[in-house]
Coordinates of C-alpha atoms in Angstrom, one line a residue:
Chain A
M1 CA 27.9 -32.2 -10.4
K2 CA 26.8 -29.8 -7.7
I3 CA 24.4 -30.6 -4.9
A4 CA 23.0 -27.9 -2.7
I5 CA 21.5 -28.5 0.7
T6 CA 19.3 -26.0 2.6
T7 CA 21.0 -25.5 5.9
N8 CA 20.9 -23.1 8.9
K9 CA 24.4 -22.2 9.9
G10 CA 25.9 -24.2 7.0
G11 CA 28.2 -27.2 6.7
L12 CA 27.5 -30.9 6.4
D13 CA 27.0 -31.5 10.1
D14 CA 24.2 -29.0 10.2
Q15 CA 20.5 -30.0 10.1
I16 CA 18.5 -29.5 6.9
A17 CA 16.6 -26.1 7.2
D18 CA 12.9 -26.6 7.5
R19 CA 12.0 -23.8 5.0
F20 CA 13.1 -23.7 1.5
G21 CA 13.1 -20.0 0.3
R22 CA 14.0 -18.7 3.7
A23 CA 16.7 -21.2 4.6
P24 CA 19.7 -19.0 5.9
T25 CA 22.3 -20.8 3.9
F26 CA 23.0 -23.3 1.2
T27 CA 25.8 -25.9 1.7
I28 CA 27.0 -26.7 -1.7
V29 CA 28.8 -29.9 -2.4
E30 CA 30.8 -30.5 -5.6
L31 CA 31.0 -34.1 -6.7
D32 CA 33.2 -35.9 -9.2
D33 CA 30.9 -36.6 -12.2
N34 CA 32.0 -40.2 -12.6
T35 CA 32.9 -41.5 -9.1
L36 CA 30.5 -39.2 -7.2
E37 CA 33.2 -38.6 -4.6
I38 CA 33.1 -35.3 -2.7
K39 CA 35.6 -32.9 -4.1
N40 CA 34.7 -29.7 -2.4
V41 CA 32.2 -28.3 0.2
Y42 CA 31.4 -24.7 0.6
V43 CA 28.6 -22.5 2.2
V44 CA 26.8 -19.6 0.5
E45 CA 24.3 -17.2 2.1
N46 CA 20.8 -17.5 0.7
P47 CA 19.6 -14.0 -0.4
G48 CA 16.0 -15.2 0.0
S49 CA 16.4 -15.5 3.7
K50 CA 16.4 -11.7 4.1
A51 CA 14.2 -10.7 1.2
G52 CA 10.9 -8.9 1.8
S53 CA 9.2 -10.8 -0.9
G54 CA 10.0 -13.3 -3.6
A55 CA 12.2 -15.4 -1.3
G56 CA 11.7 -18.6 -3.2
V57 CA 12.7 -17.0 -6.5
R58 CA 15.7 -15.3 -5.1
A59 CA 16.8 -18.6 -3.5
V60 CA 16.5 -20.5 -6.8
Q61 CA 18.3 -17.6 -8.6
K62 CA 21.3 -18.1 -6.2
L63 CA 21.2 -21.9 -7.0
A64 CA 21.1 -21.2 -10.7
D65 CA 24.0 -18.8 -10.5
E66 CA 26.0 -21.4 -8.6
K67 CA 25.1 -23.9 -11.4
V68 CA 23.6 -26.3 -9.0
N69 CA 22.1 -29.5 -10.4
I70 CA 20.3 -31.0 -7.4
V71 CA 18.9 -29.4 -4.2
I72 CA 18.1 -31.2 -1.0
G73 CA 15.6 -29.6 1.3
P74 CA 12.0 -29.2 2.4
N75 CA 9.2 -29.0 -0.1
P76 CA 9.5 -25.7 -2.0
G77 CA 6.7 -23.1 -2.2
P78 CA 4.8 -22.5 -5.4
N79 CA 7.1 -19.8 -6.8
A80 CA 10.3 -21.6 -5.9
Y81 CA 8.8 -24.8 -7.4
I82 CA 8.2 -23.1 -10.8
A83 CA 11.6 -21.4 -10.6
L84 CA 13.3 -24.8 -9.9
Q85 CA 11.5 -26.4 -12.9
Q86 CA 12.5 -23.5 -15.2
S87 CA 16.1 -23.7 -14.1
G88 CA 16.3 -27.4 -14.5
I89 CA 17.2 -28.1 -10.9
R90 CA 16.0 -31.3 -9.4
I91 CA 14.8 -31.4 -5.8
Y92 CA 15.1 -34.2 -3.3
A93 CA 12.5 -33.3 -0.6
M94 CA 14.0 -34.4 2.7
T95 CA 13.9 -32.9 6.2
G96 CA 14.5 -33.9 9.8
M97 CA 18.1 -35.2 9.3
S98 CA 21.6 -33.8 9.0
A99 CA 22.9 -32.6 5.7
K100 CA 25.5 -35.3 5.8
E101 CA 22.9 -38.1 6.2
A102 CA 20.7 -36.6 3.4
L103 CA 23.7 -36.3 1.1
K104 CA 24.7 -39.9 1.7
R105 CA 21.2 -41.1 0.8
V106 CA 21.1 -39.0 -2.4
I107 CA 24.5 -40.2 -3.5
E108 CA 23.4 -43.9 -3.0
E109 CA 20.3 -43.1 -5.1
L110 CA 22.5 -41.6 -7.8
K111 CA 24.8 -44.6 -7.9
K112 CA 21.9 -46.9 -8.6
K113 CA 21.2 -45.2 -11.8
Chain B
M1 CA -9.2 21.8 -3.8
F2 CA -9.3 21.1 -0.1
R3 CA -8.2 17.6 0.8
I4 CA -9.3 15.7 3.9
T5 CA -8.3 12.2 4.9
V6 CA -10.3 10.1 7.4
T7 CA -8.2 7.4 9.0
G8 CA -7.5 5.9 12.4
G9 CA -5.5 2.7 12.3
K10 CA -7.9 0.2 14.0
G11 CA -10.6 -1.4 12.0
G12 CA -14.2 -0.8 13.0
T13 CA -13.8 2.5 14.8
G14 CA -16.2 4.2 12.4
K15 CA -13.9 5.7 9.7
S16 CA -16.5 5.1 6.9
F17 CA -19.3 6.1 9.2
V18 CA -17.6 9.5 9.8
A19 CA -16.5 10.0 6.2
V20 CA -19.9 9.3 4.7
N21 CA -21.8 11.5 7.1
L22 CA -19.3 14.4 6.8
A23 CA -19.3 14.1 3.0
L24 CA -23.1 14.5 2.9
L25 CA -23.0 17.5 5.1
L26 CA -20.2 19.2 3.2
A27 CA -21.8 18.4 -0.1
K28 CA -24.7 20.7 0.8
H29 CA -22.4 23.7 0.5
F30 CA -19.4 22.6 -1.6
R31 CA -18.8 20.3 -4.5
T32 CA -17.6 17.2 -2.7
V33 CA -16.0 13.9 -3.8
L34 CA -15.8 11.1 -1.4
V35 CA -13.1 8.6 -2.2
D36 CA -13.2 5.1 -0.8
L37 CA -9.5 4.1 -0.5
D38 CA -10.1 0.9 1.4
L39 CA -9.5 -1.2 -1.6
E40 CA -9.6 -4.5 0.2
A41 CA -13.0 -4.0 1.6
P42 CA -14.6 -0.9 0.2
N43 CA -18.1 -0.2 1.7
D44 CA -18.9 3.5 1.6
H45 CA -21.4 2.7 -1.1
I46 CA -23.2 0.3 1.2
L47 CA -23.7 3.0 3.9
L48 CA -24.9 5.4 1.1
S49 CA -27.5 2.9 -0.2
I50 CA -25.8 2.5 -3.6
D51 CA -26.5 -0.9 -5.0
K52 CA -24.6 -0.6 -8.2
L53 CA -21.3 1.2 -8.7
E54 CA -21.0 2.9 -12.0
N55 CA -18.4 4.0 -14.6
E56 CA -16.0 1.1 -14.2
E57 CA -12.4 1.5 -15.2
P58 CA -9.6 -1.0 -14.8
I59 CA -6.7 -0.3 -12.5
K60 CA -3.7 -1.2 -14.7
L61 CA -0.4 -2.1 -13.1
F62 CA 2.8 -2.3 -15.2
L63 CA 3.9 -5.9 -15.9
P64 CA 7.1 -6.6 -17.8
F65 CA 7.3 -8.8 -20.8
I66 CA 10.6 -9.9 -22.4
N67 CA 11.5 -9.1 -26.0
T68 CA 13.6 -12.1 -26.7
S69 CA 14.9 -10.7 -30.0
K70 CA 16.6 -7.9 -27.9
C71 CA 17.4 -9.7 -24.6
T72 CA 21.0 -10.8 -24.1
K73 CA 20.2 -12.7 -20.8
C74 CA 22.5 -10.2 -19.0
G75 CA 20.4 -10.5 -15.8
V76 CA 20.2 -6.8 -14.9
C77 CA 16.4 -7.0 -14.6
A78 CA 16.6 -9.8 -12.1
K79 CA 19.2 -7.9 -10.1
V80 CA 17.2 -4.7 -9.8
C81 CA 13.9 -6.4 -9.1
D82 CA 12.9 -5.4 -5.5
T83 CA 10.3 -8.1 -5.1
G84 CA 12.2 -11.0 -6.6
A85 CA 9.7 -11.4 -9.4
I86 CA 12.3 -12.0 -12.1
L87 CA 14.3 -15.2 -12.4
L88 CA 17.2 -15.7 -14.7
P89 CA 17.6 -19.5 -15.1
G90 CA 21.0 -20.5 -16.4
G91 CA 21.2 -20.0 -20.2
A92 CA 17.5 -19.1 -20.6
Y93 CA 15.5 -15.9 -21.0
P94 CA 14.3 -14.2 -17.8
I95 CA 11.0 -15.5 -16.3
I96 CA 8.5 -13.2 -14.8
F97 CA 6.4 -14.1 -11.8
P98 CA 3.3 -11.8 -12.2
R99 CA 2.0 -12.3 -8.7
L100 CA 5.2 -11.1 -7.1
C101 CA 5.6 -8.1 -9.4
S102 CA 4.6 -4.7 -7.8
G103 CA 4.8 -2.9 -11.0
C104 CA 7.6 -0.6 -10.0
K105 CA 9.2 -0.5 -13.5
A106 CA 12.8 -0.7 -12.2
C107 CA 13.5 -3.5 -14.7
Y108 CA 12.0 -1.4 -17.6
Y109 CA 14.4 1.5 -16.9
A110 CA 17.4 -0.6 -15.9
C111 CA 17.5 -2.9 -19.0
P112 CA 20.4 -1.7 -21.1
Y113 CA 19.0 -3.2 -24.3
N114 CA 15.4 -2.0 -24.1
A115 CA 14.3 -5.6 -24.1
I116 CA 11.4 -5.1 -21.6
I117 CA 8.1 -4.6 -23.2
E118 CA 5.6 -2.5 -21.3
G119 CA 2.6 -4.6 -20.5
Y120 CA 0.1 -4.5 -17.7
H121 CA -2.1 -6.6 -15.5
V122 CA -5.4 -5.6 -14.1
L123 CA -5.1 -5.0 -10.3
G124 CA -8.8 -4.0 -9.7
Y125 CA -11.3 -1.5 -10.8
V126 CA -12.2 2.2 -10.0
Y127 CA -15.8 3.3 -10.0
R128 CA -17.3 6.7 -10.2
T129 CA -20.9 7.0 -8.9
S130 CA -22.9 10.1 -8.5
I131 CA -25.8 10.1 -6.1
I132 CA -28.4 12.7 -5.0
I133 CA -29.7 12.6 -1.5
E134 CA -32.2 15.2 -0.5
N135 CA -31.2 17.5 -3.5
T136 CA -27.6 17.2 -2.6
E137 CA -25.2 15.8 -5.1
L138 CA -22.3 13.7 -4.0
T139 CA -19.7 11.9 -6.1
L140 CA -18.3 8.6 -4.8
V141 CA -15.0 7.2 -6.2
T142 CA -14.5 3.6 -5.1
G143 CA -11.4 1.5 -5.7
V144 CA -11.8 -2.3 -5.6
L145 CA -9.0 -4.8 -5.6
R146 CA -9.4 -8.0 -7.4
E147 CA -9.5 -11.2 -5.3
G148 CA -6.1 -12.5 -4.4
E149 CA -4.1 -9.4 -5.2
E150 CA -1.3 -8.7 -2.8
H151 CA -0.2 -5.2 -4.0
V152 CA -2.6 -2.7 -2.3
P153 CA -0.5 0.5 -2.4
P154 CA -0.4 0.9 -6.2
G155 CA -4.1 0.4 -6.3
V156 CA -4.7 3.1 -3.7
N157 CA -2.4 5.4 -5.6
Y158 CA -4.3 4.9 -8.8
T159 CA -7.7 5.4 -7.2
R160 CA -6.6 8.6 -5.6
K161 CA -5.1 9.8 -8.9
K162 CA -8.4 9.1 -10.6
A163 CA -10.3 11.0 -7.9
E164 CA -8.0 14.0 -8.2
E165 CA -8.8 14.4 -11.8
I166 CA -12.4 15.4 -10.9
E167 CA -13.0 19.1 -10.6
T168 CA -14.3 19.6 -7.0
D169 CA -14.0 21.8 -3.9
I170 CA -13.5 19.1 -1.3
L171 CA -11.9 15.8 -1.7
L172 CA -12.7 13.6 1.3
M173 CA -10.7 10.4 1.4
D174 CA -11.7 7.4 3.5
T175 CA -8.9 5.0 4.2
G176 CA -8.8 1.3 5.2
A177 CA -7.6 0.1 8.6
G178 CA -3.9 -0.1 9.4
T179 CA -0.9 2.2 9.4
G180 CA 1.0 0.9 6.4
N181 CA 2.0 2.2 3.0
Q182 CA -1.5 2.4 1.6
I183 CA -2.4 4.8 4.4
S184 CA 0.5 7.1 3.8
I185 CA -0.5 7.4 0.2
A186 CA -3.8 8.8 1.4
L187 CA -2.0 11.2 3.8
K188 CA 0.3 12.7 1.2
N189 CA -0.4 16.4 0.5
V190 CA -3.6 16.8 2.5
D191 CA -4.9 19.8 4.3
L192 CA -6.6 18.0 7.2
T193 CA -6.5 14.5 8.7
I194 CA -9.4 13.3 10.8
I195 CA -8.5 10.4 13.1
V196 CA -11.4 8.3 14.1
T197 CA -10.7 6.2 17.3
E198 CA -12.5 4.6 20.2
P199 CA -11.7 4.4 23.9
T200 CA -10.4 0.8 23.8
P201 CA -6.8 -0.4 24.2
L202 CA -6.6 -1.2 20.5
G203 CA -8.2 2.0 19.4
I204 CA -5.7 4.0 21.5
H205 CA -2.7 2.0 20.4
D206 CA -3.5 2.4 16.7
M207 CA -4.4 6.0 17.0
S208 CA -1.0 6.8 18.5
N209 CA 0.6 5.0 15.6
V210 CA -1.2 7.1 13.0
L211 CA -0.6 10.3 15.0
K212 CA 3.2 9.6 14.9
I213 CA 2.9 9.6 11.1
T214 CA 0.7 12.7 10.8
N215 CA 2.8 14.6 13.3
E216 CA 5.9 13.7 11.4
M217 CA 4.3 14.8 8.1
G218 CA 3.2 18.1 9.7
I219 CA -0.5 17.6 8.8
R220 CA -3.3 19.5 10.6
T221 CA -5.0 16.7 12.7
W222 CA -8.3 16.4 14.4
T223 CA -9.5 13.5 16.5
I224 CA -13.0 12.1 16.7
I225 CA -13.6 9.7 19.6
N226 CA -16.3 7.4 18.4
K227 CA -18.4 5.4 20.9
S228 CA -16.8 7.8 23.5
S229 CA -19.2 6.6 26.3
I230 CA -17.9 3.0 26.3
G231 CA -14.6 3.7 28.0
D232 CA -12.1 6.1 29.5
T233 CA -11.3 8.9 27.0
S234 CA -8.6 10.6 29.2
K235 CA -5.8 8.7 27.6
I236 CA -6.9 9.7 24.1
Y237 CA -6.9 13.4 25.2
E238 CA -3.4 12.9 26.6
I239 CA -2.0 11.4 23.5
S240 CA -3.8 13.7 21.2
N241 CA -2.3 16.7 23.0
K242 CA 1.2 15.2 22.9
Y243 CA 0.9 15.0 19.1
N244 CA -0.5 18.5 18.5
V245 CA -4.0 17.5 17.7
E246 CA -6.0 20.7 17.1
K247 CA -9.5 19.7 17.8
I248 CA -11.1 16.7 19.6
Y249 CA -14.8 15.6 19.1
E250 CA -16.8 13.0 20.9
I251 CA -19.5 10.8 19.4
P252 CA -21.3 8.9 22.2
Y253 CA -22.5 5.4 21.8
H254 CA -26.0 5.8 20.6
R255 CA -29.0 3.8 19.4
D256 CA -29.6 6.1 16.5
V257 CA -26.3 5.0 15.0
V258 CA -27.2 1.4 15.0
S259 CA -30.6 1.9 13.5
S260 CA -29.3 4.2 10.8
Y261 CA -26.8 1.4 10.0
V262 CA -29.4 -1.2 9.8
E263 CA -31.6 0.9 7.5
R264 CA -28.7 1.9 5.3
K265 CA -29.6 5.6 5.7
P266 CA -26.7 7.9 6.9
I267 CA -27.5 9.3 10.3
V268 CA -27.4 12.9 9.2
V269 CA -30.2 12.2 6.8
K270 CA -32.3 9.9 8.9
Y271 CA -32.0 11.5 12.4
K272 CA -31.6 15.3 11.9
N273 CA -32.1 16.1 15.6
S274 CA -30.0 13.3 17.0
P275 CA -27.1 14.3 19.3
I276 CA -24.9 12.4 16.9
T277 CA -26.0 14.5 14.0
R278 CA -25.3 17.6 16.1
V279 CA -21.6 16.5 16.5
F280 CA -21.3 16.0 12.8
N281 CA -22.8 19.4 12.1
E282 CA -20.3 20.9 14.4
V283 CA -17.3 19.1 12.7
A284 CA -18.7 20.0 9.2
Q285 CA -19.0 23.6 10.3
S286 CA -15.4 23.8 11.4
I287 CA -14.2 22.1 8.2
M288 CA -16.2 24.6 6.1
E289 CA -14.6 27.5 8.0
L290 CA -11.2 26.0 7.1
V291 CA -12.2 25.6 3.5
R292 CA -13.4 29.1 3.2
S293 CA -10.2 30.5 4.7
N294 CA -8.1 28.2 2.4
G295 CA -6.8 26.1 5.3
K296 CA -5.2 29.0 7.1

């Protein structure tokens, strides 16, 4: 399973970016499907951050290309929202904390299921 | 056909005021078409006392549809899309976001499987209205954008194209405010640009922005300083000279202008002896000399 977090400079110590489509980077975390242990963490640039228009769609396109299942970040805009729905990517709307903290909470939530 | 564009950058300097009055004077001697290219807020018809615009035609903008029997989900369309209007969700057919699409057709040409169906969406409407004021016939072409539309330049382009189809001697284009893409469409391939400005810091700033463009494009440019008596015009003269402006006219701040506005009667019709009308006659005279000499 892959979880992406909207971040500024990237990395788990970074704060969650406060805009969805225009977040500079996505920090992508690969989890073991059964144990939910972190297997790998890497940072990708968000093409939406530099786009003239359609930032939300471009951001989701990147997430879809990376085969992300869940994204953690602020509330997406209308275009990004539809794009996420169509791509089957779930969003956990969270801001005002570090990527690490948000990830921890989401993993706890997933373990309950 | 002699093409003139009235522009200026700042809003409210009197672009439509100048365009409407000049069009009426020119129409007395030449077949004249006035084109309202301010698609977001067209109002030349209001100044001309036209209550109902006629001959409506939709402005159609290309919009892609996916032929799912041909599409291989290769994603080329999403990659070439300049506005990010196409999404390729994993394993599904491309999804189009109509509001983001600018109708550039890049996807249509890029698709290797001809899987893009050529559709359209209606961006706005073009109207063609003919009026007769004091035995003078004038044709007004007006472009109107639909509410909520973001893509102005294709609409401006289409409206101009429609106006160019009319057989006429003079095509007088009135642009909206700003110095963006929609203005440069109105400046392409014209014989004369008239920049309407006013002696205020905003007027001067925006005028110099437009002058940079017209100078770069090598267009013959005249300046009209509207409301010239309300401020210091020396700066306008200085900048105009710097950018090779050929002629500068001044329209003083005058009560006649206001009352002609309120009564919806263009000043050249209502106040024939007003000092303002005299300036317009002078400008129109110079334009007609240019038209007769084919812009030489």
